[in-house]
Amino acid sequence: MEVLKFPSLDSCSDALSGAINGRSCCIIGGNCRVWYTGRAESYLEFGERILFLKGDGTVIIHQKEGNAPINWMPADSVSQCFIRDFKLVILSTLPKDGQRLKVEFDRVNFLNSFRLEDGVTLVSAGSEKDMAIMLYNNPDLIEKGFKPISLEEQTAFGFIDVFGYDKNNFLVVVECKRYAASLDAVTQLRRYVEKVKSMKGIDNVRGFIAAPKISPNALKMLEGWGFKFVKVEPPKYFEDIKKKQTTLKNFG
Amino acid sequence: MEVLKFPSLDSCSDALSGAINGRSCCIIGGNCRVWYTGRAESYLEFGERILFLKGDGTVIIHQKEGNAPINWMPADSVSQCFIRDFKLVILSTLPKDGQRLKVEFDRVNFLNSFRLEDGVTLVSAGSEKDMAIMLYNNPDLIEKGFKPISLEEQTAFGFIDVFGYDKNNFLVVVECKRYAASLDAVTQLRRYVEKVKSMKGIDNVRGFIAAPKISPNALKMLEGWGFKFVKVEPPKYFEDIKKKQTTLKNFG
DNA sequence: GGGGAGAGATGCCGC
DNA sequence: GCGGCATTTCTCCCC
């Protein structure tokens, strides 16, 4: 790391303790090793990483590359820190299940302690649910004469994206996928269809997968079960969101 | 944020550009808003957040709470930054699919630019694969007389965790889950069993789910298909790891 | 709180 | 690259 003077481990321990007690945030960059035990066990030898402690107890450790943290602790974790053997030690534990993390810094290159003021949540569009809504409002995308009757229905037989009748009044189950439908999507559809059949005591229930594409194996299995694939692009965003959030258009 | 003096947006732009060009890392804390378009669309109004740019092109934006970033860009994203309308603007694009992120800071509270030296990878144990290995080496955990013949067998229809014969030489398919087995696990097992049946042209193939527990619905479906549940705790770690990595024992 | 399912999932491995 | 699938998945929704 190209940093001029390193803060002392003592001062870091003080700052970090202050952040923990005050439920504020702290970012530490330095040389450390990491142990985790809980849902699995892991050990990471010494190397330079970033540790991010949040006010809600979350701890995130990042290496120099990659999207995902190499180690972490969930919100509500309880942390403490101290100096031992000339190292800054951070211990975090999640009380409800006992999983814990230990980090040892032998050198801290920088430390920032701060509060974040932020009460804003994300506005987004383009989920699988948005796709189901689109199909509900444009049933011909599935098939001419399709009459949807419910959306994201939580039933005793599961969670069905779009449910309805075809033009011959046979029941129709539609499973949506935003990306390529996989073998999993087909088995999921099959499970719903069979459950509907047995619950309703009828034999003719049709199944559709609506997705932009489907893997060859999945298509084979789908057709083997007498189901159909309908190519549907997921919606990017919706008119109402576009109108409300004019900022969405300000991009670029 | 409790920071004494804020760096100028101009100096931040310079530092960030330097980090981008030099493929080093940069962390910025400040007040910003965020647009994303690509796999979905989203907008996040002004609020204080942390932006972390990595040398591999990864961009991660964190709010004050929660484990997951609120917005991000994958590795290999290409970023640029500049000042426009008295704001620090950061644009990131992933060339291969065109997804992009725009961040506008109207105030930067702190900025750290640095390199990370880290060539170390995680040593871990306790995955589903470790569980399959344990069952392969301790077949009686599944059933007296079980003879495993393969592990994580890759087939066209998926891969089978543990595959073998029972004491009567009937084929056995075992699906492992580290946590509670769900409906999905049962349909997955069923898919394997049926595929093995049709591929081998035999009718008697047995299915097991090995997991610490199973949901009531999943158990019902499992038994409806004539399969069996075996309660197995996932291994925490292995003797060879314990021996090689004595540091694993130094925890706490 | 548990069950069920999506996610801008991500990451890994095998073909 | 795609396919198939686990993940210390996480998060949300609904019962």
Coordinates of C-alpha atoms (C1' of nucleotides) in Angstrom, one line a residue:
Chain A
M1 CA 0.0 0.0 0.0
E2 CA 1.3 3.4 -0.9
V3 CA 0.5 5.3 2.3
L4 CA 3.0 7.7 4.0
K5 CA 2.6 7.1 7.7
F6 CA 0.8 4.2 9.3
P7 CA -1.5 4.8 12.3
S8 CA -0.5 3.0 15.5
L9 CA -2.3 -0.1 16.3
D10 CA -3.2 1.5 19.7
S11 CA -4.9 4.4 18.0
C12 CA -6.7 2.1 15.7
S13 CA -8.0 0.0 18.6
D14 CA -9.3 3.2 20.2
A15 CA -11.0 4.4 17.0
L16 CA -12.5 1.0 16.3
S17 CA -13.8 0.6 19.8
G18 CA -15.3 4.0 19.6
A19 CA -17.1 3.1 16.3
I20 CA -18.3 -0.2 17.8
N21 CA -19.7 1.5 20.9
G22 CA -21.2 4.4 19.0
R23 CA -22.7 2.1 16.4
S24 CA -20.9 4.0 13.6
C25 CA -18.9 2.8 10.7
C26 CA -15.2 2.0 10.3
I27 CA -13.0 1.1 7.4
I28 CA -9.6 -0.4 8.0
G29 CA -7.0 -1.1 5.3
G30 CA -4.0 -3.2 6.4
N31 CA -2.2 -6.5 6.6
C32 CA -4.3 -9.2 8.3
R33 CA -5.3 -12.8 8.7
V34 CA -8.8 -14.1 9.2
W35 CA -10.5 -17.1 10.8
Y36 CA -14.1 -17.9 10.5
T37 CA -16.2 -20.6 12.1
G38 CA -19.9 -21.2 12.0
R39 CA -21.7 -22.4 9.0
A40 CA -18.3 -23.6 7.7
E41 CA -14.7 -23.1 8.8
S42 CA -12.0 -21.1 7.0
Y43 CA -8.6 -19.6 7.4
L44 CA -7.0 -16.8 5.3
E45 CA -3.3 -16.2 5.7
F46 CA -1.7 -12.8 6.1
G47 CA -2.3 -10.4 3.2
E48 CA -3.6 -6.8 2.6
R49 CA -7.3 -6.4 2.8
I50 CA -10.1 -3.9 3.6
L51 CA -12.3 -4.4 6.6
F52 CA -15.6 -2.6 6.7
L53 CA -17.5 -2.5 10.0
K54 CA -21.0 -1.1 9.9
G55 CA -23.2 0.4 12.6
D56 CA -25.6 -2.5 12.4
G57 CA -22.9 -5.0 13.3
T58 CA -22.1 -6.1 9.7
V59 CA -18.5 -6.9 9.1
I60 CA -17.2 -7.3 5.5
I61 CA -13.6 -8.2 4.4
H62 CA -12.5 -7.6 0.9
Q63 CA -9.5 -8.8 -1.0
K64 CA -8.0 -6.7 -3.8
E65 CA -10.2 -8.5 -6.5
G66 CA -13.6 -9.7 -6.9
N67 CA -17.1 -8.7 -6.2
A68 CA -17.8 -10.9 -3.2
P69 CA -16.2 -10.4 0.2
I70 CA -13.8 -13.1 1.2
N71 CA -15.2 -13.2 4.8
W72 CA -18.0 -11.5 6.5
M73 CA -20.4 -11.4 9.4
P74 CA -24.1 -10.6 9.2
A75 CA -25.9 -7.6 10.7
D76 CA -26.4 -7.9 14.5
S77 CA -23.0 -9.3 15.0
V78 CA -21.3 -8.1 18.2
S79 CA -17.7 -7.0 17.8
Q80 CA -14.9 -6.2 20.2
C81 CA -11.3 -5.2 19.6
F82 CA -8.1 -5.2 21.5
I83 CA -4.3 -5.4 21.2
R84 CA -2.7 -8.7 21.8
D85 CA 0.9 -9.7 20.9
F86 CA 1.4 -6.4 19.2
K87 CA -1.5 -7.1 16.9
L88 CA -4.9 -5.5 16.5
V89 CA -7.5 -8.3 17.1
I90 CA -11.1 -8.0 16.1
L91 CA -13.6 -10.6 17.3
S92 CA -17.1 -10.7 16.0
T93 CA -19.9 -13.0 17.1
L94 CA -23.5 -13.4 16.1
P95 CA -25.3 -14.2 19.3
K96 CA -28.2 -16.1 17.9
D97 CA -26.1 -18.9 16.3
G98 CA -22.6 -18.4 17.6
Q99 CA -20.8 -18.0 14.3
R100 CA -17.7 -16.0 14.8
L101 CA -14.9 -14.2 13.0
K102 CA -11.4 -13.3 14.2
V103 CA -9.2 -10.8 12.4
E104 CA -5.6 -10.0 13.3
F105 CA -3.9 -7.0 11.9
D106 CA -0.2 -6.7 12.3
R107 CA -0.2 -3.4 10.3
V108 CA -2.9 -0.9 9.6
N109 CA -2.3 1.4 6.7
F110 CA -5.3 3.6 7.1
L111 CA -8.5 3.8 9.1
N112 CA -11.6 5.9 8.7
S113 CA -14.3 6.1 11.2
F114 CA -17.5 7.9 10.4
R115 CA -21.3 7.9 10.4
L116 CA -23.5 7.6 7.3
E117 CA -26.7 9.5 6.9
D118 CA -28.9 7.7 4.5
G119 CA -32.6 6.9 4.7
V120 CA -33.1 6.2 1.0
T121 CA -34.0 2.9 -0.6
L122 CA -33.6 1.7 -4.1
V123 CA -36.1 2.2 -6.8
S124 CA -35.8 -0.7 -9.3
A125 CA -37.6 -2.5 -12.1
G126 CA -37.0 -5.6 -14.1
S127 CA -37.6 -8.4 -11.6
E128 CA -39.2 -11.7 -12.3
K129 CA -42.3 -10.3 -10.6
D130 CA -42.4 -7.4 -13.1
M131 CA -42.2 -10.0 -15.8
A132 CA -45.2 -11.9 -14.3
I133 CA -47.1 -8.6 -14.2
M134 CA -46.4 -8.0 -17.8
L135 CA -47.6 -11.4 -18.8
Y136 CA -50.7 -10.9 -16.7
N137 CA -51.5 -7.7 -18.5
N138 CA -50.5 -9.1 -21.9
P139 CA -51.8 -12.7 -21.8
D140 CA -51.4 -13.2 -25.6
L141 CA -47.6 -13.3 -25.0
I142 CA -48.3 -16.7 -23.6
E143 CA -50.9 -17.9 -26.0
K144 CA -53.9 -16.6 -27.9
G145 CA -56.9 -16.9 -25.7
F146 CA -55.0 -17.3 -22.4
K147 CA -57.0 -15.9 -19.5
P148 CA -54.9 -15.2 -16.4
I149 CA -56.7 -15.4 -13.1
S150 CA -53.9 -14.8 -10.5
L151 CA -50.4 -13.5 -10.1
E152 CA -47.7 -14.8 -7.7
E153 CA -50.4 -16.9 -6.1
Q154 CA -49.4 -18.4 -2.8
T155 CA -51.4 -21.6 -2.7
A156 CA -51.2 -24.8 -0.8
F157 CA -49.4 -26.2 -3.9
G158 CA -46.8 -23.5 -4.0
F159 CA -46.0 -20.1 -5.4
I160 CA -47.2 -19.9 -9.0
D161 CA -46.1 -16.9 -11.1
V162 CA -49.1 -16.7 -13.4
F163 CA -52.1 -19.0 -13.2
G164 CA -55.1 -19.1 -15.5
Y165 CA -57.2 -20.9 -18.2
D166 CA -56.5 -21.4 -21.9
K167 CA -59.2 -20.9 -24.6
N168 CA -60.5 -24.4 -23.9
N169 CA -60.8 -23.7 -20.2
F170 CA -57.9 -26.0 -19.3
L171 CA -55.9 -24.8 -16.3
V172 CA -52.5 -23.2 -17.2
V173 CA -49.5 -22.8 -15.0
V174 CA -46.8 -20.3 -16.1
E175 CA -43.3 -20.2 -14.6
C176 CA -41.3 -17.1 -15.5
K177 CA -37.5 -16.8 -15.6
R178 CA -35.6 -13.6 -16.3
Y179 CA -32.7 -15.5 -17.9
A180 CA -32.2 -18.8 -19.6
A181 CA -34.5 -21.4 -18.1
S182 CA -32.6 -24.4 -16.6
L183 CA -33.4 -27.9 -15.6
D184 CA -34.4 -26.5 -12.3
A185 CA -37.1 -24.3 -13.8
V186 CA -38.6 -27.3 -15.6
T187 CA -38.7 -29.5 -12.4
Q188 CA -40.2 -26.5 -10.6
L189 CA -42.9 -26.2 -13.2
R190 CA -43.6 -29.9 -13.2
R191 CA -44.0 -29.8 -9.4
Y192 CA -46.6 -27.1 -9.6
V193 CA -48.5 -28.7 -12.4
E194 CA -48.6 -32.1 -10.6
K195 CA -49.7 -30.5 -7.4
V196 CA -52.5 -28.6 -9.1
K197 CA -53.6 -31.8 -10.8
S198 CA -53.7 -33.8 -7.5
M199 CA -55.3 -31.0 -5.5
K200 CA -58.0 -30.3 -8.1
G201 CA -58.4 -33.9 -9.1
I202 CA -58.1 -33.2 -12.8
D203 CA -55.7 -34.5 -15.3
N204 CA -55.3 -31.9 -17.9
V205 CA -53.2 -29.0 -16.6
R206 CA -50.9 -27.3 -19.0
G207 CA -47.5 -25.9 -18.2
F208 CA -45.5 -23.0 -19.8
I209 CA -42.1 -21.6 -19.2
A210 CA -41.8 -18.0 -20.2
A211 CA -38.2 -16.8 -20.5
P212 CA -35.9 -15.2 -23.0
K213 CA -34.2 -18.5 -23.6
I214 CA -33.9 -22.1 -22.4
S215 CA -31.1 -24.6 -22.3
P216 CA -31.2 -27.5 -24.7
N217 CA -31.4 -30.1 -21.9
A218 CA -34.2 -28.1 -20.2
L219 CA -36.1 -27.8 -23.4
K220 CA -35.9 -31.5 -24.0
M221 CA -37.1 -32.3 -20.5
L222 CA -39.8 -29.7 -20.9
E223 CA -41.2 -31.2 -24.1
G224 CA -40.8 -34.6 -22.6
W225 CA -43.4 -33.6 -20.0
G226 CA -45.7 -32.0 -22.6
F227 CA -45.0 -28.5 -21.5
K228 CA -44.2 -25.5 -23.7
F229 CA -41.6 -22.8 -23.9
V230 CA -42.5 -19.3 -24.8
K231 CA -39.8 -16.8 -25.6
V232 CA -40.4 -13.6 -23.6
E233 CA -38.0 -10.8 -22.9
P234 CA -38.1 -9.5 -19.4
P235 CA -39.4 -6.0 -19.1
K236 CA -36.7 -3.4 -18.4
Y237 CA -38.9 -0.9 -16.7
F238 CA -42.5 0.1 -16.4
E239 CA -44.3 3.2 -17.6
D240 CA -45.4 4.2 -14.1
I241 CA -41.9 4.0 -12.8
K242 CA -40.7 6.0 -15.8
K243 CA -43.2 8.7 -15.1
K244 CA -42.7 8.9 -11.4
Q245 CA -38.9 8.7 -11.5
T246 CA -37.9 11.1 -14.2
T247 CA -34.4 10.7 -12.8
L248 CA -34.2 7.3 -14.3
K249 CA -34.1 9.0 -17.7
N250 CA -31.2 11.3 -16.7
F251 CA -28.7 8.5 -17.1
G252 CA -25.5 9.2 -18.9
Chain B
M1 CA -20.2 12.0 8.6
E2 CA -17.9 13.4 11.3
V3 CA -14.9 14.4 9.3
L4 CA -13.1 17.6 9.8
K5 CA -12.3 18.9 6.3
F6 CA -13.6 17.5 3.1
P7 CA -11.3 17.0 0.1
S8 CA -12.2 19.0 -3.0
L9 CA -14.0 17.2 -5.7
D10 CA -11.2 18.2 -8.1
S11 CA -8.6 16.5 -6.0
C12 CA -10.9 13.4 -5.7
S13 CA -11.3 13.3 -9.4
D14 CA -7.5 13.3 -9.8
A15 CA -7.0 10.6 -7.2
L16 CA -9.7 8.4 -8.6
S17 CA -8.5 8.8 -12.2
G18 CA -5.0 7.9 -10.9
A19 CA -6.4 4.8 -9.3
I20 CA -8.3 3.8 -12.4
N21 CA -5.3 4.2 -14.7
G22 CA -2.9 2.6 -12.3
R23 CA -5.3 -0.3 -11.6
S24 CA -5.1 0.3 -7.9
C25 CA -7.9 0.6 -5.3
C26 CA -9.9 3.6 -4.1
I27 CA -12.4 4.0 -1.3
I28 CA -14.7 7.1 -1.3
G29 CA -17.1 8.1 1.4
G30 CA -19.6 10.8 0.6
N31 CA -23.0 12.0 -0.5
C32 CA -24.1 10.5 -3.8
R33 CA -26.9 9.2 -6.0
V34 CA -26.7 6.1 -8.2
W35 CA -28.2 4.9 -11.4
Y36 CA -27.8 1.4 -12.8
T37 CA -29.0 -0.1 -16.0
G38 CA -28.3 -3.6 -17.4
R39 CA -29.8 -6.7 -16.0
A40 CA -32.4 -4.5 -14.4
E41 CA -32.8 -0.7 -13.9
S42 CA -32.5 1.1 -10.6
Y43 CA -32.1 4.6 -9.1
L44 CA -30.9 5.5 -5.6
E45 CA -31.5 9.1 -4.4
F46 CA -28.8 11.1 -2.6
G47 CA -27.5 9.7 0.6
E48 CA -24.2 9.0 2.3
R49 CA -22.5 5.8 1.0
I50 CA -19.1 4.1 0.6
L51 CA -17.8 3.4 -2.9
F52 CA -15.1 0.9 -3.3
L53 CA -13.3 0.6 -6.6
K54 CA -10.9 -2.3 -7.1
G55 CA -8.0 -2.7 -9.4
D56 CA -9.8 -5.4 -11.4
G57 CA -12.6 -3.0 -12.3
T58 CA -15.0 -4.1 -9.6
V59 CA -17.1 -1.3 -8.1
I60 CA -19.1 -1.8 -4.9
I61 CA -21.4 0.7 -3.2
H62 CA -22.5 0.1 0.4
Q63 CA -25.1 1.9 2.4
K64 CA -24.8 2.2 6.2
E65 CA -26.5 -1.1 6.9
G66 CA -26.6 -4.6 5.5
N67 CA -24.3 -7.2 4.2
A68 CA -24.9 -6.8 0.5
P69 CA -23.9 -3.8 -1.6
I70 CA -26.8 -1.7 -2.8
N71 CA -25.2 -1.3 -6.3
W72 CA -22.1 -2.8 -7.9
M73 CA -20.3 -3.6 -11.1
P74 CA -18.5 -6.8 -11.8
A75 CA -14.7 -7.3 -12.4
D76 CA -13.5 -6.1 -15.8
S77 CA -15.8 -3.1 -15.7
V78 CA -14.2 0.0 -17.2
S79 CA -14.6 3.2 -15.2
Q80 CA -13.9 6.9 -15.8
C81 CA -14.5 9.9 -13.7
F82 CA -14.8 13.7 -14.2
I83 CA -16.4 16.8 -12.7
R84 CA -19.7 18.0 -14.2
D85 CA -22.0 20.6 -12.7
F86 CA -19.9 20.7 -9.6
K87 CA -20.3 17.1 -9.0
L88 CA -17.9 14.2 -9.1
V89 CA -19.3 11.8 -11.7
I90 CA -18.1 8.1 -12.0
L91 CA -19.2 6.1 -15.0
S92 CA -18.6 2.3 -15.2
T93 CA -19.4 0.0 -18.0
L94 CA -18.9 -3.7 -18.5
P95 CA -17.9 -3.9 -22.2
K96 CA -19.1 -7.5 -22.8
D97 CA -22.7 -6.8 -22.0
G98 CA -23.0 -3.0 -21.8
Q99 CA -24.4 -2.9 -18.3
R100 CA -23.5 0.4 -16.6
L101 CA -23.4 2.4 -13.5
K102 CA -23.4 6.1 -12.9
V103 CA -22.5 7.7 -9.5
E104 CA -22.7 11.4 -8.7
F105 CA -21.1 12.7 -5.6
D106 CA -21.9 16.3 -4.5
R107 CA -19.7 15.9 -1.5
V108 CA -16.8 13.6 -0.7
N109 CA -16.0 13.2 3.0
F110 CA -12.9 11.1 2.6
L111 CA -11.0 9.3 -0.1
N112 CA -8.3 6.6 0.2
S113 CA -6.3 5.4 -2.7
F114 CA -4.0 2.5 -2.3
R115 CA -2.7 -0.8 -3.6
L116 CA -3.3 -4.2 -2.0
E117 CA -0.7 -6.9 -1.9
D118 CA -2.4 -10.2 -1.4
G119 CA -1.8 -13.5 -3.2
V120 CA -3.5 -15.7 -0.6
T121 CA -6.6 -17.8 -1.1
L122 CA -9.0 -19.1 1.5
V123 CA -8.6 -22.5 3.1
S124 CA -12.1 -23.7 4.0
A125 CA -14.0 -26.8 4.9
G126 CA -17.6 -27.7 5.4
S127 CA -19.1 -27.4 1.9
E128 CA -21.6 -29.8 0.4
K129 CA -18.8 -31.4 -1.4
D130 CA -17.0 -32.1 1.9
M131 CA -20.2 -33.7 3.0
A132 CA -20.4 -35.9 0.0
I133 CA -16.7 -37.0 0.6
M134 CA -17.6 -37.8 4.2
L135 CA -20.5 -40.0 3.1
Y136 CA -18.3 -41.6 0.4
N137 CA -15.8 -42.5 3.1
N138 CA -18.4 -43.5 5.7
P139 CA -21.2 -45.2 3.6
D140 CA -22.9 -46.7 6.7
L141 CA -24.1 -43.2 7.5
I142 CA -26.5 -43.6 4.5
E143 CA -27.4 -47.3 5.1
K144 CA -25.8 -50.5 6.3
G145 CA -24.2 -52.1 3.3
F146 CA -24.2 -49.1 1.0
K147 CA -21.3 -49.3 -1.5
P148 CA -20.5 -45.9 -3.1
I149 CA -19.0 -46.0 -6.5
S150 CA -18.7 -42.3 -7.5
L151 CA -18.6 -38.8 -6.1
E152 CA -20.0 -35.7 -7.8
E153 CA -20.6 -37.6 -10.9
Q154 CA -21.1 -35.3 -13.9
T155 CA -23.9 -36.4 -16.1
A156 CA -25.8 -34.6 -18.9
F157 CA -28.7 -34.1 -16.5
G158 CA -26.7 -32.7 -13.7
F159 CA -24.2 -34.1 -11.2
I160 CA -25.0 -36.7 -8.6
D161 CA -23.4 -36.1 -5.2
V162 CA -22.9 -39.8 -4.2
F163 CA -23.8 -42.7 -6.4
G164 CA -23.6 -46.4 -5.5
Y165 CA -25.2 -49.7 -4.8
D166 CA -27.1 -50.9 -1.7
K167 CA -26.6 -54.4 -0.2
N168 CA -29.0 -55.9 -2.7
N169 CA -27.1 -54.3 -5.6
F170 CA -29.8 -51.8 -6.4
L171 CA -28.6 -48.5 -7.6
V172 CA -28.6 -45.7 -5.1
V173 CA -28.6 -41.9 -5.7
V174 CA -27.7 -39.6 -2.8
E175 CA -28.3 -35.9 -2.8
C176 CA -26.6 -33.9 0.0
K177 CA -27.7 -30.7 1.5
R178 CA -25.8 -28.7 4.2
Y179 CA -29.0 -27.3 5.6
A180 CA -32.6 -28.2 5.7
A181 CA -33.6 -30.0 2.5
S182 CA -36.4 -28.2 0.7
L183 CA -38.9 -29.1 -2.0
D184 CA -36.2 -28.2 -4.5
A185 CA -33.9 -30.8 -3.2
V186 CA -36.5 -33.5 -3.5
T187 CA -37.4 -32.6 -7.1
Q188 CA -33.6 -32.5 -7.9
L189 CA -33.2 -36.0 -6.4
R190 CA -36.3 -37.2 -8.3
R191 CA -34.9 -35.9 -11.6
Y192 CA -31.6 -37.8 -11.1
V193 CA -33.3 -41.0 -10.1
E194 CA -35.7 -40.9 -13.1
K195 CA -32.9 -40.1 -15.5
V196 CA -30.8 -43.0 -14.1
K197 CA -33.8 -45.3 -14.5
S198 CA -34.3 -44.3 -18.1
M199 CA -30.6 -44.3 -19.0
K200 CA -30.0 -47.7 -17.5
G201 CA -33.3 -49.1 -18.5
I202 CA -34.0 -50.3 -15.0
D203 CA -36.9 -49.7 -12.7
N204 CA -35.5 -50.0 -9.2
V205 CA -33.3 -47.1 -8.4
R206 CA -33.3 -45.8 -4.8
G207 CA -33.0 -42.2 -3.7
F208 CA -31.7 -40.7 -0.5
I209 CA -31.5 -37.2 0.8
A210 CA -28.7 -36.7 3.3
A211 CA -29.1 -33.5 5.3
P212 CA -29.3 -32.3 8.9
K213 CA -33.0 -31.7 8.5
I214 CA -35.8 -31.6 6.0
S215 CA -38.9 -29.4 5.8
P216 CA -42.3 -31.1 6.4
N217 CA -43.6 -30.6 2.9
A218 CA -40.3 -31.8 1.4
L219 CA -40.4 -35.0 3.6
K220 CA -44.0 -35.7 2.5
M221 CA -43.0 -35.3 -1.1
L222 CA -39.9 -37.4 -0.6
E223 CA -41.8 -40.3 1.0
G224 CA -44.5 -40.0 -1.7
W225 CA -41.8 -40.8 -4.2
G226 CA -40.5 -43.7 -2.1
F227 CA -37.3 -42.0 -1.2
K228 CA -35.6 -41.8 2.1
F229 CA -34.3 -39.0 4.4
V230 CA -31.1 -39.6 6.4
K231 CA -30.2 -37.2 9.1
V232 CA -26.5 -36.3 8.6
E233 CA -24.7 -33.3 10.1
P234 CA -22.3 -31.6 7.6
P235 CA -18.7 -32.0 8.6
K236 CA -17.1 -28.9 10.1
Y237 CA -13.6 -29.8 9.0
F238 CA -11.4 -32.6 8.0
E239 CA -8.5 -34.2 9.7
D240 CA -6.1 -33.5 6.8
I241 CA -6.9 -29.8 6.9
K242 CA -6.6 -29.8 10.7
K243 CA -3.2 -31.3 10.4
K244 CA -1.9 -29.1 7.6
Q245 CA -3.4 -25.9 8.9
T246 CA -2.7 -25.8 12.6
T247 CA -3.6 -22.2 12.5
L248 CA -7.2 -23.3 12.3
K249 CA -6.9 -24.4 15.9
N250 CA -5.6 -21.0 17.0
F251 CA -9.1 -19.5 16.9
G252 CA -10.1 -17.3 19.8
Chain C
dG1 C1' -40.0 -17.7 13.0
dG2 C1' -40.0 -21.2 9.3
dG3 C1' -40.9 -22.4 4.6
dG4 C1' -40.5 -21.3 -0.2
dA5 C1' -38.5 -18.8 -4.0
dG6 C1' -36.1 -14.9 -6.4
dA7 C1' -31.5 -12.3 -7.1
dG8 C1' -28.7 -7.1 -11.5
dA9 C1' -27.6 -13.1 -7.5
dT10 C1' -21.9 -14.7 -7.5
dG11 C1' -18.5 -18.2 -8.2
dC12 C1' -16.9 -22.8 -9.4
dC13 C1' -16.1 -26.5 -12.2
dG14 C1' -16.7 -29.4 -16.3
dC15 C1' -17.7 -30.0 -21.1
Chain D
dG1 C1' -18.3 -19.9 -23.7
dC2 C1' -22.5 -22.3 -21.7
dG3 C1' -24.6 -25.5 -18.5
dG4 C1' -25.5 -27.1 -14.1
dC5 C1' -25.4 -26.1 -9.3
dA6 C1' -23.6 -24.7 -4.5
dT7 C1' -23.3 -20.6 -1.5
dT8 C1' -21.0 -19.0 5.6
dT9 C1' -25.6 -17.5 -0.2
dC10 C1' -29.0 -13.0 1.2
dT11 C1' -33.5 -11.0 1.1
dC12 C1' -38.3 -10.8 0.8
dC13 C1' -42.9 -12.4 1.4
dC14 C1' -46.3 -15.1 3.3
dC15 C1' -48.1 -18.5 6.4

